[in-house]
Coordinates of C-alpha atoms and ligand atoms in Angstrom, one line a residue:
X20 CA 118.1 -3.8 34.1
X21 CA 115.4 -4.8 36.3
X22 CA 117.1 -7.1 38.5
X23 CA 120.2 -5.6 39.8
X24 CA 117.6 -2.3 41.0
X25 CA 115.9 -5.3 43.0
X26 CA 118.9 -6.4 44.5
X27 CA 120.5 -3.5 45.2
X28 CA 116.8 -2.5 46.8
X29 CA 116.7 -5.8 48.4
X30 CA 120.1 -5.4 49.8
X31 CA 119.8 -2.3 51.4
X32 CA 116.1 -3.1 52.8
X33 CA 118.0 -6.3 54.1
X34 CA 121.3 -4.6 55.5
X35 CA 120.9 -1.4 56.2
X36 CA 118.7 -1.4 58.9
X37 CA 120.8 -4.3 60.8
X38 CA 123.6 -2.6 60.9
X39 CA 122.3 0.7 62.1
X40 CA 120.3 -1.4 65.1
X41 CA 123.7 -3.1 65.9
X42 CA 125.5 0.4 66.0
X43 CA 123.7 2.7 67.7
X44 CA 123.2 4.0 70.6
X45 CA 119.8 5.7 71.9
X46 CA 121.4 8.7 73.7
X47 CA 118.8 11.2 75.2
X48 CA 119.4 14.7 74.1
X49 CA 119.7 15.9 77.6
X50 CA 122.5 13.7 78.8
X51 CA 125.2 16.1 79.1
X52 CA 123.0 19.1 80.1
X53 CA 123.2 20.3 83.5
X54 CA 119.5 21.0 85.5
X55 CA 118.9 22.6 87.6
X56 CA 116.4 20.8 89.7
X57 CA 118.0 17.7 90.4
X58 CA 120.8 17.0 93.3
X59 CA 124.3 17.9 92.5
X60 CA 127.7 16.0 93.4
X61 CA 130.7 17.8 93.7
X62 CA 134.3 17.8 92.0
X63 CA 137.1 18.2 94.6
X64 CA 140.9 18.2 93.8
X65 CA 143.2 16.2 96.0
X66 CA 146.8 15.3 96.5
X67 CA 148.3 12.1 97.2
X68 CA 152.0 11.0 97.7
X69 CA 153.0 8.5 94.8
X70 CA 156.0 6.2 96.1
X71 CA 155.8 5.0 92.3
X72 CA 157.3 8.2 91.3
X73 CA 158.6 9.8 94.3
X74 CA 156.4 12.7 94.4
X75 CA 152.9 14.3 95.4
X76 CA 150.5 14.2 92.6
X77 CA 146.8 15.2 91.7
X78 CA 143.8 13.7 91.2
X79 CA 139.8 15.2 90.9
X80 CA 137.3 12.8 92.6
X81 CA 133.4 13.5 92.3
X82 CA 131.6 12.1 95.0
X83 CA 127.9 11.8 94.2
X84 CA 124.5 13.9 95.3
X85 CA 124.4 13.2 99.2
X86 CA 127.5 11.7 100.0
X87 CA 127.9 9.5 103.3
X88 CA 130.5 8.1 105.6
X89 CA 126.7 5.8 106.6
X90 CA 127.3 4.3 102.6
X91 CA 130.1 2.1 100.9
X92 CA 130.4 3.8 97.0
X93 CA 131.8 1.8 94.1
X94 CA 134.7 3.6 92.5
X95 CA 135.3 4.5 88.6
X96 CA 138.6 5.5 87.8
X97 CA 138.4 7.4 84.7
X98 CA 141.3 7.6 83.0
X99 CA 142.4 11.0 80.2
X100 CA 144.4 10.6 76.7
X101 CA 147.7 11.3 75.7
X102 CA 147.0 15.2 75.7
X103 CA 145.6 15.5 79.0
X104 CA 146.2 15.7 82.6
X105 CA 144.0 14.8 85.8
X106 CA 141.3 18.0 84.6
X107 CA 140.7 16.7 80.7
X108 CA 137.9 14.8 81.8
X109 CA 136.0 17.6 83.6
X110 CA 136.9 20.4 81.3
X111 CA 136.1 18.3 78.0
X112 CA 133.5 15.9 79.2
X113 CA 132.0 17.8 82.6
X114 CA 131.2 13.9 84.2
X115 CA 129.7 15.3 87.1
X116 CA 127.1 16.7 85.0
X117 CA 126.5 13.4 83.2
X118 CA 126.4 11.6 86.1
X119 CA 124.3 13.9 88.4
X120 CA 121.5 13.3 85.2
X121 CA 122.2 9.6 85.2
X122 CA 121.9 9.1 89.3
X123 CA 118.6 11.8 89.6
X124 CA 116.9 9.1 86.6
X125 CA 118.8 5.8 88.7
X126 CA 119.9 5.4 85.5
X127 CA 122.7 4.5 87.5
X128 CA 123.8 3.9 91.0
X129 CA 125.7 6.7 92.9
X130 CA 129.5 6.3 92.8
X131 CA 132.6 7.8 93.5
X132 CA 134.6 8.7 89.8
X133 CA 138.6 9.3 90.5
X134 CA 139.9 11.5 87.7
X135 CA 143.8 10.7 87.7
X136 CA 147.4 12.3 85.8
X137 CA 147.8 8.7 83.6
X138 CA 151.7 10.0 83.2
X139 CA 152.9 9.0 85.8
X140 CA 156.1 10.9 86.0
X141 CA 157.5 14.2 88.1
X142 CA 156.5 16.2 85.2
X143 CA 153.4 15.2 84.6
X144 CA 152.1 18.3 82.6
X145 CA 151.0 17.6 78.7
X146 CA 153.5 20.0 77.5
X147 CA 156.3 19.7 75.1
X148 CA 156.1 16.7 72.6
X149 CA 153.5 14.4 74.3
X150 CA 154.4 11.6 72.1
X151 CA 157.8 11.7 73.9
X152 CA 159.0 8.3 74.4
X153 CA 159.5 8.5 78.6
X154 CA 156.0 10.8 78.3
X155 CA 154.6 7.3 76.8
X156 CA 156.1 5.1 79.1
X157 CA 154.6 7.0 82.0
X158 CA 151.4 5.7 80.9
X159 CA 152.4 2.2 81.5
X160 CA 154.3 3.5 84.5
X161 CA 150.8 4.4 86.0
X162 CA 149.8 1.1 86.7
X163 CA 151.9 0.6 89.5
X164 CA 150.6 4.3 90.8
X165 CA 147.1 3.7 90.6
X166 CA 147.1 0.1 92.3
X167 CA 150.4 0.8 94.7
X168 CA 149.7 4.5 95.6
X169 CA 146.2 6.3 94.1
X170 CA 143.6 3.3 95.1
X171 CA 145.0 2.8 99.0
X172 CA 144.5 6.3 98.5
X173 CA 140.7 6.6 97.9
X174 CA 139.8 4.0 100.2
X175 CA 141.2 5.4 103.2
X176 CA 139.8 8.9 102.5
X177 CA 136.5 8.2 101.0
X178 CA 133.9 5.3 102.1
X179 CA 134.7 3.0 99.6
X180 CA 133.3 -1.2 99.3
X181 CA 137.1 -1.9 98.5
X182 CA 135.1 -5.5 96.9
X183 CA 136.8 -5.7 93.3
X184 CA 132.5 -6.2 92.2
X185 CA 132.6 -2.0 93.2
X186 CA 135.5 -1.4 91.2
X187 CA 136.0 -0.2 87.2
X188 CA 138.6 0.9 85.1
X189 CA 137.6 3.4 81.9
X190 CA 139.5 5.9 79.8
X191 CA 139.7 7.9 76.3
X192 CA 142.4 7.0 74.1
X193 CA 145.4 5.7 75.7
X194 CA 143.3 6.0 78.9
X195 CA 141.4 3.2 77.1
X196 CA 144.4 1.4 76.4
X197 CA 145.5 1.5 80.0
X198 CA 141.8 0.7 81.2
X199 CA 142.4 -2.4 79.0
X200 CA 146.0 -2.8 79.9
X201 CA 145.6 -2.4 83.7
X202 CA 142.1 -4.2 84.0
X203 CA 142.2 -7.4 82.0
X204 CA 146.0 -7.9 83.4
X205 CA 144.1 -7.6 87.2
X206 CA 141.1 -9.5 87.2
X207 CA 141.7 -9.6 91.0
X208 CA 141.1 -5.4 91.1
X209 CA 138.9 -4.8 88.8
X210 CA 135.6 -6.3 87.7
X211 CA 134.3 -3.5 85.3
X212 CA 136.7 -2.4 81.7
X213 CA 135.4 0.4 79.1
X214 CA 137.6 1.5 76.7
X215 CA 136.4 4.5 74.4
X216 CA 138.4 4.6 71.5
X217 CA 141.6 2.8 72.8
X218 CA 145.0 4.4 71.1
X219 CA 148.2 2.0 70.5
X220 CA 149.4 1.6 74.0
X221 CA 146.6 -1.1 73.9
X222 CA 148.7 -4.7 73.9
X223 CA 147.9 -6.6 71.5
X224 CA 145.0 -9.2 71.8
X225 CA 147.3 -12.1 73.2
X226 CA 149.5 -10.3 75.0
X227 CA 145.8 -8.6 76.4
X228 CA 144.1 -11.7 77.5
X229 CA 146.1 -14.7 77.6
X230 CA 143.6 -16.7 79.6
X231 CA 140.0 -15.8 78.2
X232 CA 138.2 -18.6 79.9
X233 CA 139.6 -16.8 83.1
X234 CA 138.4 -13.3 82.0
X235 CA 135.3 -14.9 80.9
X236 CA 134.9 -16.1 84.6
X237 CA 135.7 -13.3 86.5
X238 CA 134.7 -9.5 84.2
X239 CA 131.5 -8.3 85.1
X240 CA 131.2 -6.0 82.0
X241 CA 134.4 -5.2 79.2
X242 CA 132.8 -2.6 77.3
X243 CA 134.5 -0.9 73.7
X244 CA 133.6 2.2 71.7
X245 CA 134.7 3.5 69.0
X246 CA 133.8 6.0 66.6
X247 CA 133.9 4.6 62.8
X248 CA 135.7 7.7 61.5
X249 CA 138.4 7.8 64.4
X250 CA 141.8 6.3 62.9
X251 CA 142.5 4.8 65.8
X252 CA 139.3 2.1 65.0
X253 CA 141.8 -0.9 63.8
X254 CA 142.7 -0.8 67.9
X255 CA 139.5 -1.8 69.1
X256 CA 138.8 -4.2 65.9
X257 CA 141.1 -6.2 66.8
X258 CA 140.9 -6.6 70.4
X259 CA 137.3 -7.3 69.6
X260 CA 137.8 -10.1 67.1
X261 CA 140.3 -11.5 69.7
X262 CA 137.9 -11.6 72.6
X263 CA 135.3 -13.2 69.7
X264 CA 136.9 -15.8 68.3
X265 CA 138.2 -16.8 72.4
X266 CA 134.2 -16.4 73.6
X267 CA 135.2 -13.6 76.1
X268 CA 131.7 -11.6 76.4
X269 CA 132.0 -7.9 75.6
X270 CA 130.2 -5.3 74.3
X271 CA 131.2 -3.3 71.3
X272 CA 130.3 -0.7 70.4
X273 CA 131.2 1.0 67.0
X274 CA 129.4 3.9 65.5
X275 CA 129.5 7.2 63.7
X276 CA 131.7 9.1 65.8
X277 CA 135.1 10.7 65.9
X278 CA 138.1 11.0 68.2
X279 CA 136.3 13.0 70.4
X280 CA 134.5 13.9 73.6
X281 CA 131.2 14.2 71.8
X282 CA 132.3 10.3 71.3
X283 CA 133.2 9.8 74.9
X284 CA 130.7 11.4 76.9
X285 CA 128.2 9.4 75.1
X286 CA 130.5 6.2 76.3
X287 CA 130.8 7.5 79.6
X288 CA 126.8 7.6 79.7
X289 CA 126.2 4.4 78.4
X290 CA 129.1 2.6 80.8
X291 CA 128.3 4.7 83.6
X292 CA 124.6 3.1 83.3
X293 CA 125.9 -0.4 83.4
X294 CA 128.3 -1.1 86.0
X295 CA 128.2 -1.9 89.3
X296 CA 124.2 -3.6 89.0
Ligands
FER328 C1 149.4 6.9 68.6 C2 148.3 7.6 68.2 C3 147.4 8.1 69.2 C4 149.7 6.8 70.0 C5 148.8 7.3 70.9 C6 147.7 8.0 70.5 C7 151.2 6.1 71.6 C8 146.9 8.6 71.6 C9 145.8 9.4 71.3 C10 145.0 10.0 72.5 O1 145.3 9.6 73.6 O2 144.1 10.7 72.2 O3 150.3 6.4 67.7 O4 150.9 6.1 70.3

């Protein structure tokens, strides 16, 4: 009887605390909490003609504490899941609050964060059945309104470094999938992915990166997260083991967490904090 206690013991000395250092994240309690001491930024909404889908359509931009026409911002386009619009973000998440905190530390560098509609269709609301095949397809529809219509956009109304070094690509769900989709398939736009629990719109691994040693070359950061309780996990597994097995550096991150934006403001902190240094 002696000796399997001493394993199991021994096993769970050995294990336990490697997987819990690979897993987590150290968050600071006060992440997501507004102060009220510190600069603020500011959430404006604005409306841009799409020629992608023949229409005028919304977008919410923050622009950071102290905004200047005298500075060039990098741009994060932050990208909402299948049951949202261009205001999931800021209602679930409140970004601006996160990255107001993050900036006020220089935890990270002051940017511009483009809050998009990812269905990119005339009706663009999330109403009706949102798993609707055309509602679907006007996620993959949106890559074509974000680098044709949305990005010309910004850079002509905000003071933007248009280099692809100031640009990234992140989302929730199947705004992950499209931050994957959309960013690994141009390496020439975007130097910075995150994908927080990416849904199935994600292609699969070779279909995702067909030339590693390329994306190798050229990503600055390709970032995952995903909560281990959120069905949606296999997604980011895979893509993962993928990039692995082909040597494309990532970072993954999978740990307690559900489909959620408890889950994805946490992301949003940790990826905010790492791009564009
Ligand atoms: C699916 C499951 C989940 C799917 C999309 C989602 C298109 C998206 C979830 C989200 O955005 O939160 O099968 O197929």
């Amino acid at each position: 009887m002696k000796q399997p206690c001493f394993l199991v013991a021994l096993c769970l000395i050995l294990f336990l605390p490697s997987l819990a250092q690979e897993n987590s994240l150290q968050t600071p309690a006060t992440f997501d909490q507004e102060q009220s001491d510190i600069p603020k930024g500011r959430i404006d909404t604005l409306s841009y003609y799409s020629n992608t889908v023949d229409t005028i359509r919304k977008t919410l931009v923050y622009t950071p504490p102290g905004y200047s026409d005298q500075n060039q911002y990098p741009v994060l386009y932050l990208l909402h899941g299948i049951g949202g619009d261009e205001k999931e973000w800021y209602n679930g998440g409140r970004p601006d609050i996160i990255l107001d905190n993050l900036i006020a530390e220089k935890k990270a560098l002051p940017m511009i964060v483009v809050m998009p509609n990812g269905r990119a269709m005339k009706n663009d609301r999330a109403g009706g059945n949102i798993f609707d095949r055309e509602k679907v397809e006007a996620f993959a529809t949106f890559e074509k309104d974000l680098l044709n219509d949305l990005i010309p956009f910004v850079e002509k109304n905000y003071s933007v470094n248009n280099n692809r070094l100031y640009r990234a690509i992140a989302g929730l769900s199947m705004g992950g999938g499209q931050s994957l989709n959309f960013g690994l398939g141009n390496p020439d736009v975007f130097a910075w992915v995150g994908a927080f629990s990416s849904a199935p719109n994600t292609k699969a691994p070779e279909e995702l990166a067909p030339e590693p040693e390329m994306l190798a070359s050229k990503l600055s950061l390709l970032w995952f997260s995903c909560g281990t309780e959120d069905n949606l996990i296999r997604v980011s597994e895979r893509t993962h083991l993928y990039l692995n097995e082909h040597q494309v550096p990532h970072v993954y991150v999978a740990e307690p967490g559900h489909h959620d934006f408890i889950f994805w403001k946490k992301s949003l902190y940790h990826f905010a904090g790492l791009i564009f240094k």
